[in-house]
Amino acid sequence: MSRITTTRLADSRELIYFDDPGTPERSPESLVDHRRLPARGEPGEVRYDALSGDWVAVAAHRQTRTHLPPADQCPICPTTAANPSEIPAPDYDVVVFENRFPSLGPALGEIPPLPAAGRSAHGITGPAFGRCEVVAFTPQHTGSFAELGETRARTVIEAWAQRTEALSALPGIKQVFPFENRGADIGVTLHHPHGQIYAYPYVTPRAAQLGAVARKYYDDVDAKETLAASLLKAEREDGSRMVLEAKHFSAYVPFAARWPLEIHLVPHRSVPDLAALTGEERDELSHVYLDLLKRLDSLYPTPMPYISAWHQAPLDPSLRPAGQLHLQLTSPRRAADKLKYLAGSEAAMGAFINDTTPEAVAERLRNVAAAPATHNTMEGIRA
């Protein structure tokens, strides 16, 4: 198990060290932030879009956030005398801390209720309650998640699971979303390998859409299985879009993939979120996830830009029973030197047009040679 140590930064934000198994306890000095930081501001606001029925966060204060700083000014590298960073320690394994420039939070609470039927919902606003956290995967300024060893990847998974459980228990939180944006083509603002976790005060539009479809299927089959489990079974039986299969997880390219590269990684057991995974499942996930990321990076001569999105069941009691944890790993890269941009049909209408076939993409991912692992290789996976 990872060693977990919690402290507070100079402006009272929470910071949590997740150290690899077997590491010694942290020194008291690594828990003290000696910087002088201004007091935290009030949250932005959320506005209700009466046309679509969606909540939109307005966070103008994020315009001043750090953008692609050089290595000697990186805010998530370990602290040095020349660079007193967000992480007070001179070294670390994995760190989670509250974002200094959050889209949501730091205050917590319930968003405004919608008016009764027959009354206009236009103009409804409220504080942007919630929480946004940063997850630093490594103290190294360069590299990627795919280059982590299996032990470190397991520590990150432990952090995701612990934070999912903790954030789900906060007042007003309706959905917890761990994710990673990787690469300048995706729009990252820090080169240092890291991810984020958003805890929303509402169910996001995409989760609400997926949740409604999943709930209908769940009710139609008298709660015998989730939609995600049914789709995974169908894909494994067909085989043409499978990427890999292991004891507890399988990955496939979805039948109606929207993106040039899209992979869904699904646990064989129906669980709502990362916190519900057993230790054995988390162990295997560290292997399988690294394998998938290495396959992506092996497709082209340069590293693959991607969004790694962990879909977890919303906390809404009407949606949660039908929800199931799964990873959606996507990239806009459609060729070595070409990206897919969301233009008129996709951006305006939400009607995706894919320039690749899921079966061909799955075959490439099955056949590509993943980059050699730097630690123990995975056993029990067939691709």
Short mmCIF file of C-alpha atoms in Angstrom, two decimals:
data_model
loop_
_atom_site.label_atom_id
_atom_site.label_comp_id
_atom_site.label_asym_id
_atom_site.label_seq_id
_atom_site.Cartn_x
_atom_site.Cartn_y
_atom_site.Cartn_z
CA MET A 1 0.00 0.00 0.00
CA SER A 2 1.07 3.56 -0.65
CA ARG A 3 2.03 5.73 2.29
CA ILE A 4 -0.32 8.73 2.53
CA THR A 5 0.70 11.98 4.24
CA THR A 6 -1.52 15.08 4.31
CA THR A 7 -0.52 18.69 4.87
CA ARG A 8 -1.63 22.24 4.03
CA LEU A 9 -0.03 24.78 1.74
CA ALA A 10 0.56 28.39 2.77
CA ASP A 11 -2.89 29.48 1.55
CA SER A 12 -4.62 26.53 3.32
CA ARG A 13 -5.02 24.32 0.24
CA GLU A 14 -4.80 20.58 0.96
CA LEU A 15 -1.79 18.64 -0.35
CA ILE A 16 -1.41 14.87 -0.07
CA TYR A 17 1.76 12.83 -0.66
CA PHE A 18 1.22 9.30 -1.97
CA ASP A 19 4.56 7.53 -1.61
CA ASP A 20 5.43 4.20 -3.19
CA PRO A 21 5.27 1.14 -0.90
CA GLY A 22 8.32 0.71 1.31
CA THR A 23 9.34 4.37 1.40
CA PRO A 24 10.21 5.90 4.77
CA GLU A 25 7.98 8.39 6.53
CA ARG A 26 8.22 11.95 5.30
CA SER A 27 10.34 14.43 7.25
CA PRO A 28 8.40 17.24 8.97
CA GLU A 29 10.21 19.80 6.80
CA SER A 30 8.71 18.35 3.62
CA LEU A 31 5.26 19.24 4.97
CA VAL A 32 5.90 22.97 5.44
CA ASP A 33 5.22 25.51 2.69
CA HIS A 34 7.42 28.55 3.42
CA ARG A 35 5.97 30.74 0.68
CA ARG A 36 3.83 33.80 1.30
CA LEU A 37 0.72 33.32 -0.78
CA PRO A 38 -2.34 35.57 -1.07
CA ALA A 39 -5.57 34.37 0.48
CA ARG A 40 -7.71 32.16 -1.70
CA GLY A 41 -10.41 33.91 -3.71
CA GLU A 42 -14.10 33.23 -3.85
CA PRO A 43 -15.34 30.69 -6.40
CA GLY A 44 -16.43 31.77 -9.86
CA GLU A 45 -19.99 31.13 -10.88
CA VAL A 46 -22.10 28.60 -12.69
CA ARG A 47 -24.76 29.73 -15.14
CA TYR A 48 -27.69 27.66 -16.32
CA ASP A 49 -28.13 27.46 -20.08
CA ALA A 50 -31.88 27.36 -20.48
CA LEU A 51 -31.51 26.48 -24.17
CA SER A 52 -29.59 23.22 -23.60
CA GLY A 53 -30.36 22.42 -19.98
CA ASP A 54 -26.63 22.42 -19.12
CA TRP A 55 -24.68 24.17 -16.37
CA VAL A 56 -21.69 26.23 -17.55
CA ALA A 57 -18.84 27.27 -15.22
CA VAL A 58 -17.51 30.82 -15.61
CA ALA A 59 -13.96 31.07 -14.23
CA ALA A 60 -12.42 34.34 -15.49
CA HIS A 61 -9.72 34.18 -12.78
CA ARG A 62 -8.08 31.31 -14.66
CA GLN A 63 -6.86 33.68 -17.37
CA THR A 64 -3.82 34.41 -15.18
CA ARG A 65 -2.84 30.80 -14.52
CA THR A 66 0.66 29.52 -15.28
CA HIS A 67 1.22 28.62 -18.94
CA LEU A 68 4.02 26.30 -20.13
CA PRO A 69 6.77 27.60 -17.81
CA PRO A 70 10.42 26.53 -18.27
CA ALA A 71 11.67 23.64 -16.15
CA ASP A 72 13.37 25.88 -13.60
CA GLN A 73 10.02 27.61 -12.91
CA CYS A 74 7.73 24.58 -12.99
CA PRO A 75 5.12 24.80 -10.19
CA ILE A 76 4.88 21.02 -9.71
CA CYS A 77 8.55 20.10 -9.68
CA PRO A 78 9.98 19.50 -6.19
CA THR A 79 10.87 22.66 -4.27
CA THR A 80 14.39 24.04 -4.54
CA ALA A 81 15.93 27.23 -3.16
CA ALA A 82 15.59 28.82 -6.60
CA ASN A 83 12.08 27.47 -7.26
CA PRO A 84 9.77 27.29 -4.23
CA SER A 85 7.03 25.32 -5.96
CA GLU A 86 3.56 24.06 -5.10
CA ILE A 87 5.16 20.95 -3.63
CA PRO A 88 7.27 21.79 -0.52
CA ALA A 89 9.31 18.58 -0.52
CA PRO A 90 12.70 18.24 -2.26
CA ASP A 91 11.47 14.93 -3.69
CA TYR A 92 8.24 12.95 -3.94
CA ASP A 93 6.58 10.00 -5.68
CA VAL A 94 2.98 11.09 -6.37
CA VAL A 95 1.29 14.24 -5.07
CA VAL A 96 -2.30 15.47 -5.13
CA PHE A 97 -3.13 19.06 -4.23
CA GLU A 98 -5.92 21.58 -4.67
CA ASN A 99 -5.52 23.62 -7.84
CA ARG A 100 -4.45 27.21 -7.22
CA PHE A 101 -6.58 28.30 -10.21
CA PRO A 102 -9.67 26.09 -9.90
CA SER A 103 -12.58 26.04 -12.32
CA LEU A 104 -14.74 24.90 -9.40
CA GLY A 105 -14.41 25.73 -5.70
CA PRO A 106 -12.85 26.12 -3.22
CA ALA A 107 -16.23 26.59 -1.53
CA LEU A 108 -18.64 23.66 -1.34
CA GLY A 109 -22.41 23.61 -1.45
CA GLU A 110 -25.52 22.99 -3.51
CA ILE A 111 -26.12 24.75 -6.82
CA PRO A 112 -29.42 26.66 -7.16
CA PRO A 113 -32.54 24.60 -7.79
CA LEU A 114 -34.31 24.98 -11.10
CA PRO A 115 -37.71 26.67 -11.16
CA ALA A 116 -40.94 24.75 -11.24
CA ALA A 117 -42.40 23.68 -14.57
CA GLY A 118 -43.89 26.53 -16.54
CA ARG A 119 -41.42 29.13 -15.26
CA SER A 120 -38.38 30.38 -17.17
CA ALA A 121 -34.97 29.05 -16.13
CA HIS A 122 -33.12 31.86 -17.93
CA GLY A 123 -30.70 33.90 -15.82
CA ILE A 124 -30.10 31.38 -13.02
CA THR A 125 -26.61 31.67 -11.52
CA GLY A 126 -24.83 30.43 -8.44
CA PRO A 127 -21.37 29.97 -6.94
CA ALA A 128 -19.15 27.49 -8.78
CA PHE A 129 -19.02 25.07 -5.88
CA GLY A 130 -16.82 21.99 -6.14
CA ARG A 131 -13.17 21.04 -6.07
CA CYS A 132 -10.35 20.81 -8.61
CA GLU A 133 -7.17 18.89 -7.81
CA VAL A 134 -3.86 18.36 -9.58
CA VAL A 135 -2.20 14.92 -9.61
CA ALA A 136 1.58 15.01 -10.17
CA PHE A 137 2.64 11.56 -11.41
CA THR A 138 6.39 11.95 -10.93
CA PRO A 139 8.98 14.47 -9.71
CA GLN A 140 10.61 14.36 -13.16
CA HIS A 141 9.77 17.40 -15.28
CA THR A 142 9.86 15.49 -18.56
CA GLY A 143 8.45 12.14 -19.63
CA SER A 144 4.95 10.71 -19.55
CA PHE A 145 2.69 8.32 -17.69
CA ALA A 146 3.67 5.57 -20.14
CA GLU A 147 7.27 5.82 -18.92
CA LEU A 148 6.37 5.21 -15.27
CA GLY A 149 7.25 1.89 -13.73
CA GLU A 150 4.44 -0.41 -12.65
CA THR A 151 4.97 0.38 -8.98
CA ARG A 152 4.56 4.11 -9.60
CA ALA A 153 1.54 3.58 -11.85
CA ARG A 154 -0.03 1.55 -9.04
CA THR A 155 0.57 4.44 -6.64
CA VAL A 156 -1.21 6.82 -9.03
CA ILE A 157 -4.17 4.44 -9.20
CA GLU A 158 -4.23 4.34 -5.41
CA ALA A 159 -4.33 8.14 -5.39
CA TRP A 160 -7.19 8.23 -7.90
CA ALA A 161 -9.16 5.72 -5.85
CA GLN A 162 -8.55 7.46 -2.51
CA ARG A 163 -9.46 10.87 -3.90
CA THR A 164 -12.57 9.49 -5.61
CA GLU A 165 -13.81 8.17 -2.29
CA ALA A 166 -12.91 11.36 -0.38
CA LEU A 167 -14.32 13.79 -2.93
CA SER A 168 -17.52 11.78 -3.34
CA ALA A 169 -18.21 12.36 0.36
CA LEU A 170 -17.94 16.17 0.16
CA PRO A 171 -21.13 18.24 0.48
CA GLY A 172 -22.85 18.99 -2.81
CA ILE A 173 -20.64 16.82 -5.04
CA LYS A 174 -22.53 14.94 -7.76
CA GLN A 175 -19.72 13.54 -9.94
CA VAL A 176 -15.96 12.85 -9.61
CA PHE A 177 -13.86 12.83 -12.78
CA PRO A 178 -10.13 11.93 -12.89
CA PHE A 179 -8.49 12.73 -16.23
CA GLU A 180 -5.24 13.51 -18.00
CA ASN A 181 -4.64 15.88 -20.91
CA ARG A 182 -1.39 14.91 -22.59
CA GLY A 183 0.42 16.95 -25.25
CA ALA A 184 0.48 20.49 -26.63
CA ASP A 185 -2.06 19.47 -29.30
CA ILE A 186 -4.55 18.82 -26.52
CA GLY A 187 -3.85 22.20 -24.89
CA VAL A 188 -1.87 21.37 -21.77
CA THR A 189 -0.56 24.32 -19.74
CA LEU A 190 2.25 22.41 -17.97
CA HIS A 191 4.80 20.08 -19.56
CA HIS A 192 5.35 18.18 -16.29
CA PRO A 193 3.49 14.80 -16.38
CA HIS A 194 0.30 15.30 -14.41
CA GLY A 195 -3.44 14.82 -14.40
CA GLN A 196 -6.42 16.39 -12.71
CA ILE A 197 -9.54 15.48 -10.76
CA TYR A 198 -12.73 17.52 -10.95
CA ALA A 199 -15.50 17.14 -8.38
CA TYR A 200 -18.60 18.72 -9.90
CA PRO A 201 -21.67 20.12 -8.10
CA TYR A 202 -23.83 18.80 -10.94
CA VAL A 203 -23.88 15.79 -13.26
CA THR A 204 -22.02 16.88 -16.39
CA PRO A 205 -23.87 16.91 -19.75
CA ARG A 206 -21.98 13.93 -21.17
CA ALA A 207 -22.39 11.87 -18.00
CA ALA A 208 -26.08 12.72 -17.86
CA GLN A 209 -26.54 11.58 -21.46
CA LEU A 210 -24.64 8.33 -20.95
CA GLY A 211 -26.34 7.81 -17.61
CA ALA A 212 -29.84 8.13 -19.05
CA VAL A 213 -29.11 5.57 -21.79
CA ALA A 214 -27.48 3.21 -19.28
CA ARG A 215 -30.40 3.53 -16.89
CA LYS A 216 -32.95 2.72 -19.58
CA TYR A 217 -31.06 -0.44 -20.55
CA TYR A 218 -30.66 -1.41 -16.88
CA ASP A 219 -34.42 -1.09 -16.33
CA ASP A 220 -35.25 -2.90 -19.58
CA VAL A 221 -33.26 -5.98 -18.47
CA ASP A 222 -34.68 -5.88 -14.92
CA ALA A 223 -31.35 -4.80 -13.40
CA LYS A 224 -29.61 -8.01 -14.51
CA GLU A 225 -26.58 -6.26 -16.01
CA THR A 226 -25.22 -2.84 -16.90
CA LEU A 227 -25.06 -1.55 -20.45
CA ALA A 228 -21.26 -1.36 -20.21
CA ALA A 229 -21.09 -5.04 -19.26
CA SER A 230 -23.37 -5.98 -22.15
CA LEU A 231 -21.27 -4.04 -24.67
CA LEU A 232 -18.05 -5.57 -23.37
CA LYS A 233 -19.51 -9.07 -23.72
CA ALA A 234 -20.58 -8.34 -27.31
CA GLU A 235 -17.16 -6.94 -28.23
CA ARG A 236 -15.32 -9.92 -26.74
CA GLU A 237 -17.55 -12.32 -28.65
CA ASP A 238 -17.05 -10.43 -31.93
CA GLY A 239 -13.31 -9.92 -31.44
CA SER A 240 -12.68 -7.62 -34.42
CA ARG A 241 -12.38 -4.49 -32.30
CA MET A 242 -10.63 -6.00 -29.27
CA VAL A 243 -7.22 -4.58 -28.35
CA LEU A 244 -6.37 -6.77 -25.36
CA GLU A 245 -7.97 -9.04 -22.77
CA ALA A 246 -6.71 -9.76 -19.27
CA LYS A 247 -8.10 -11.44 -16.17
CA HIS A 248 -9.95 -8.41 -14.79
CA PHE A 249 -9.95 -5.86 -17.64
CA SER A 250 -10.42 -5.77 -21.40
CA ALA A 251 -9.89 -2.98 -23.93
CA TYR A 252 -11.56 -2.44 -27.27
CA VAL A 253 -12.19 0.20 -29.91
CA PRO A 254 -15.93 1.02 -29.71
CA PHE A 255 -18.20 0.03 -32.61
CA ALA A 256 -19.17 3.69 -33.25
CA ALA A 257 -15.91 5.39 -32.24
CA ARG A 258 -16.01 9.16 -32.65
CA TRP A 259 -12.27 9.84 -32.63
CA PRO A 260 -9.50 8.63 -34.98
CA LEU A 261 -8.05 6.80 -31.98
CA GLU A 262 -10.45 5.74 -29.26
CA ILE A 263 -10.12 2.89 -26.76
CA HIS A 264 -12.47 1.84 -23.97
CA LEU A 265 -10.94 -0.04 -21.05
CA VAL A 266 -13.61 -1.80 -18.98
CA PRO A 267 -13.43 -3.95 -15.85
CA HIS A 268 -15.02 -7.39 -16.13
CA ARG A 269 -16.74 -6.84 -12.78
CA SER A 270 -19.42 -4.15 -12.64
CA VAL A 271 -18.10 -1.47 -10.30
CA PRO A 272 -19.17 2.19 -10.09
CA ASP A 273 -15.76 3.78 -9.65
CA LEU A 274 -12.04 3.35 -9.03
CA ALA A 275 -12.56 3.26 -5.27
CA ALA A 276 -14.59 0.05 -5.65
CA LEU A 277 -11.75 -1.90 -7.31
CA THR A 278 -10.06 -4.63 -5.28
CA GLY A 279 -6.32 -4.66 -4.68
CA GLU A 280 -5.87 -7.40 -7.29
CA GLU A 281 -7.86 -5.40 -9.84
CA ARG A 282 -5.80 -2.29 -9.16
CA ASP A 283 -2.61 -4.30 -9.59
CA GLU A 284 -3.70 -5.52 -13.00
CA LEU A 285 -4.96 -2.08 -14.00
CA SER A 286 -1.46 -0.66 -13.52
CA HIS A 287 -0.19 -3.24 -16.05
CA VAL A 288 -2.99 -2.90 -18.57
CA TYR A 289 -3.11 0.89 -18.56
CA LEU A 290 0.64 1.20 -19.14
CA ASP A 291 0.35 -1.33 -21.95
CA LEU A 292 -2.33 0.73 -23.71
CA LEU A 293 -0.40 3.99 -23.40
CA LYS A 294 2.74 2.34 -24.78
CA ARG A 295 0.76 1.03 -27.76
CA LEU A 296 -0.48 4.54 -28.51
CA ASP A 297 3.05 5.95 -28.38
CA SER A 298 4.29 3.19 -30.69
CA LEU A 299 1.92 4.07 -33.54
CA TYR A 300 3.85 7.13 -34.76
CA PRO A 301 7.42 8.48 -34.53
CA THR A 302 6.42 11.16 -31.98
CA PRO A 303 4.44 10.87 -28.70
CA MET A 304 0.68 10.62 -29.00
CA PRO A 305 -1.49 13.51 -27.74
CA TYR A 306 -4.45 12.10 -25.84
CA ILE A 307 -7.20 12.64 -23.29
CA SER A 308 -7.51 9.91 -20.69
CA ALA A 309 -11.00 10.16 -19.18
CA TRP A 310 -12.09 7.95 -16.29
CA HIS A 311 -15.87 7.68 -16.48
CA GLN A 312 -17.24 6.91 -13.03
CA ALA A 313 -20.88 6.46 -12.09
CA PRO A 314 -22.45 9.77 -11.00
CA LEU A 315 -23.48 10.02 -7.36
CA ASP A 316 -27.08 10.71 -8.38
CA PRO A 317 -29.00 7.75 -6.89
CA SER A 318 -31.16 7.43 -10.02
CA LEU A 319 -28.11 7.00 -12.27
CA ARG A 320 -25.53 5.28 -10.08
CA PRO A 321 -26.91 1.69 -10.05
CA ALA A 322 -26.72 1.52 -13.86
CA GLY A 323 -23.31 3.17 -14.12
CA GLN A 324 -20.02 1.33 -14.52
CA LEU A 325 -16.44 2.47 -14.37
CA HIS A 326 -14.64 2.63 -17.70
CA LEU A 327 -11.76 4.50 -19.28
CA GLN A 328 -12.23 6.41 -22.52
CA LEU A 329 -8.80 7.02 -24.08
CA THR A 330 -8.97 9.28 -27.15
CA SER A 331 -6.63 11.11 -29.49
CA PRO A 332 -7.41 13.61 -32.27
CA ARG A 333 -4.42 12.35 -34.26
CA ARG A 334 -5.58 10.81 -37.55
CA ALA A 335 -2.13 10.49 -39.16
CA ALA A 336 1.49 11.12 -38.23
CA ASP A 337 1.19 14.75 -39.32
CA LYS A 338 -2.57 15.38 -39.15
CA LEU A 339 -5.07 16.14 -36.40
CA LYS A 340 -8.85 15.91 -36.38
CA TYR A 341 -10.40 19.27 -35.53
CA LEU A 342 -13.97 19.61 -34.30
CA ALA A 343 -15.45 21.71 -37.08
CA GLY A 344 -19.03 22.45 -38.13
CA SER A 345 -20.69 19.03 -37.86
CA GLU A 346 -18.96 17.99 -34.64
CA ALA A 347 -18.67 21.30 -32.78
CA ALA A 348 -22.03 22.80 -33.78
CA MET A 349 -24.21 19.72 -34.17
CA GLY A 350 -22.43 17.09 -32.06
CA ALA A 351 -22.59 14.81 -35.10
CA PHE A 352 -19.20 13.12 -35.34
CA ILE A 353 -17.66 11.91 -38.59
CA ASN A 354 -14.77 9.47 -38.17
CA ASP A 355 -12.10 9.22 -40.89
CA THR A 356 -10.93 5.80 -39.66
CA THR A 357 -12.69 2.47 -39.17
CA PRO A 358 -12.75 1.06 -35.62
CA GLU A 359 -11.81 -2.41 -36.88
CA ALA A 360 -8.68 -1.12 -38.66
CA VAL A 361 -7.62 0.92 -35.63
CA ALA A 362 -8.10 -2.06 -33.33
CA GLU A 363 -5.99 -4.24 -35.62
CA ARG A 364 -3.17 -1.68 -35.60
CA LEU A 365 -3.29 -1.45 -31.82
CA ARG A 366 -3.27 -5.24 -31.47
CA ASN A 367 -0.29 -5.62 -33.76
CA VAL A 368 1.83 -2.65 -32.74
CA ALA A 369 4.84 -3.46 -30.60
CA ALA A 370 4.47 -1.64 -27.31
CA ALA A 371 7.61 0.09 -26.12
CA PRO A 372 9.65 -2.13 -23.76
CA ALA A 373 8.70 -1.76 -20.12
CA THR A 374 11.37 -0.51 -17.76
CA HIS A 375 10.14 -2.75 -14.94
CA ASN A 376 8.48 -6.16 -14.76
CA THR A 377 6.38 -6.91 -17.81
CA MET A 378 2.76 -7.90 -17.52
CA GLU A 379 1.71 -11.50 -17.42
CA GLY A 380 -1.66 -12.95 -18.34
CA ILE A 381 -2.55 -10.54 -21.14
CA ARG A 382 -3.29 -11.70 -24.63
CA ALA A 383 -3.60 -9.23 -27.48
#
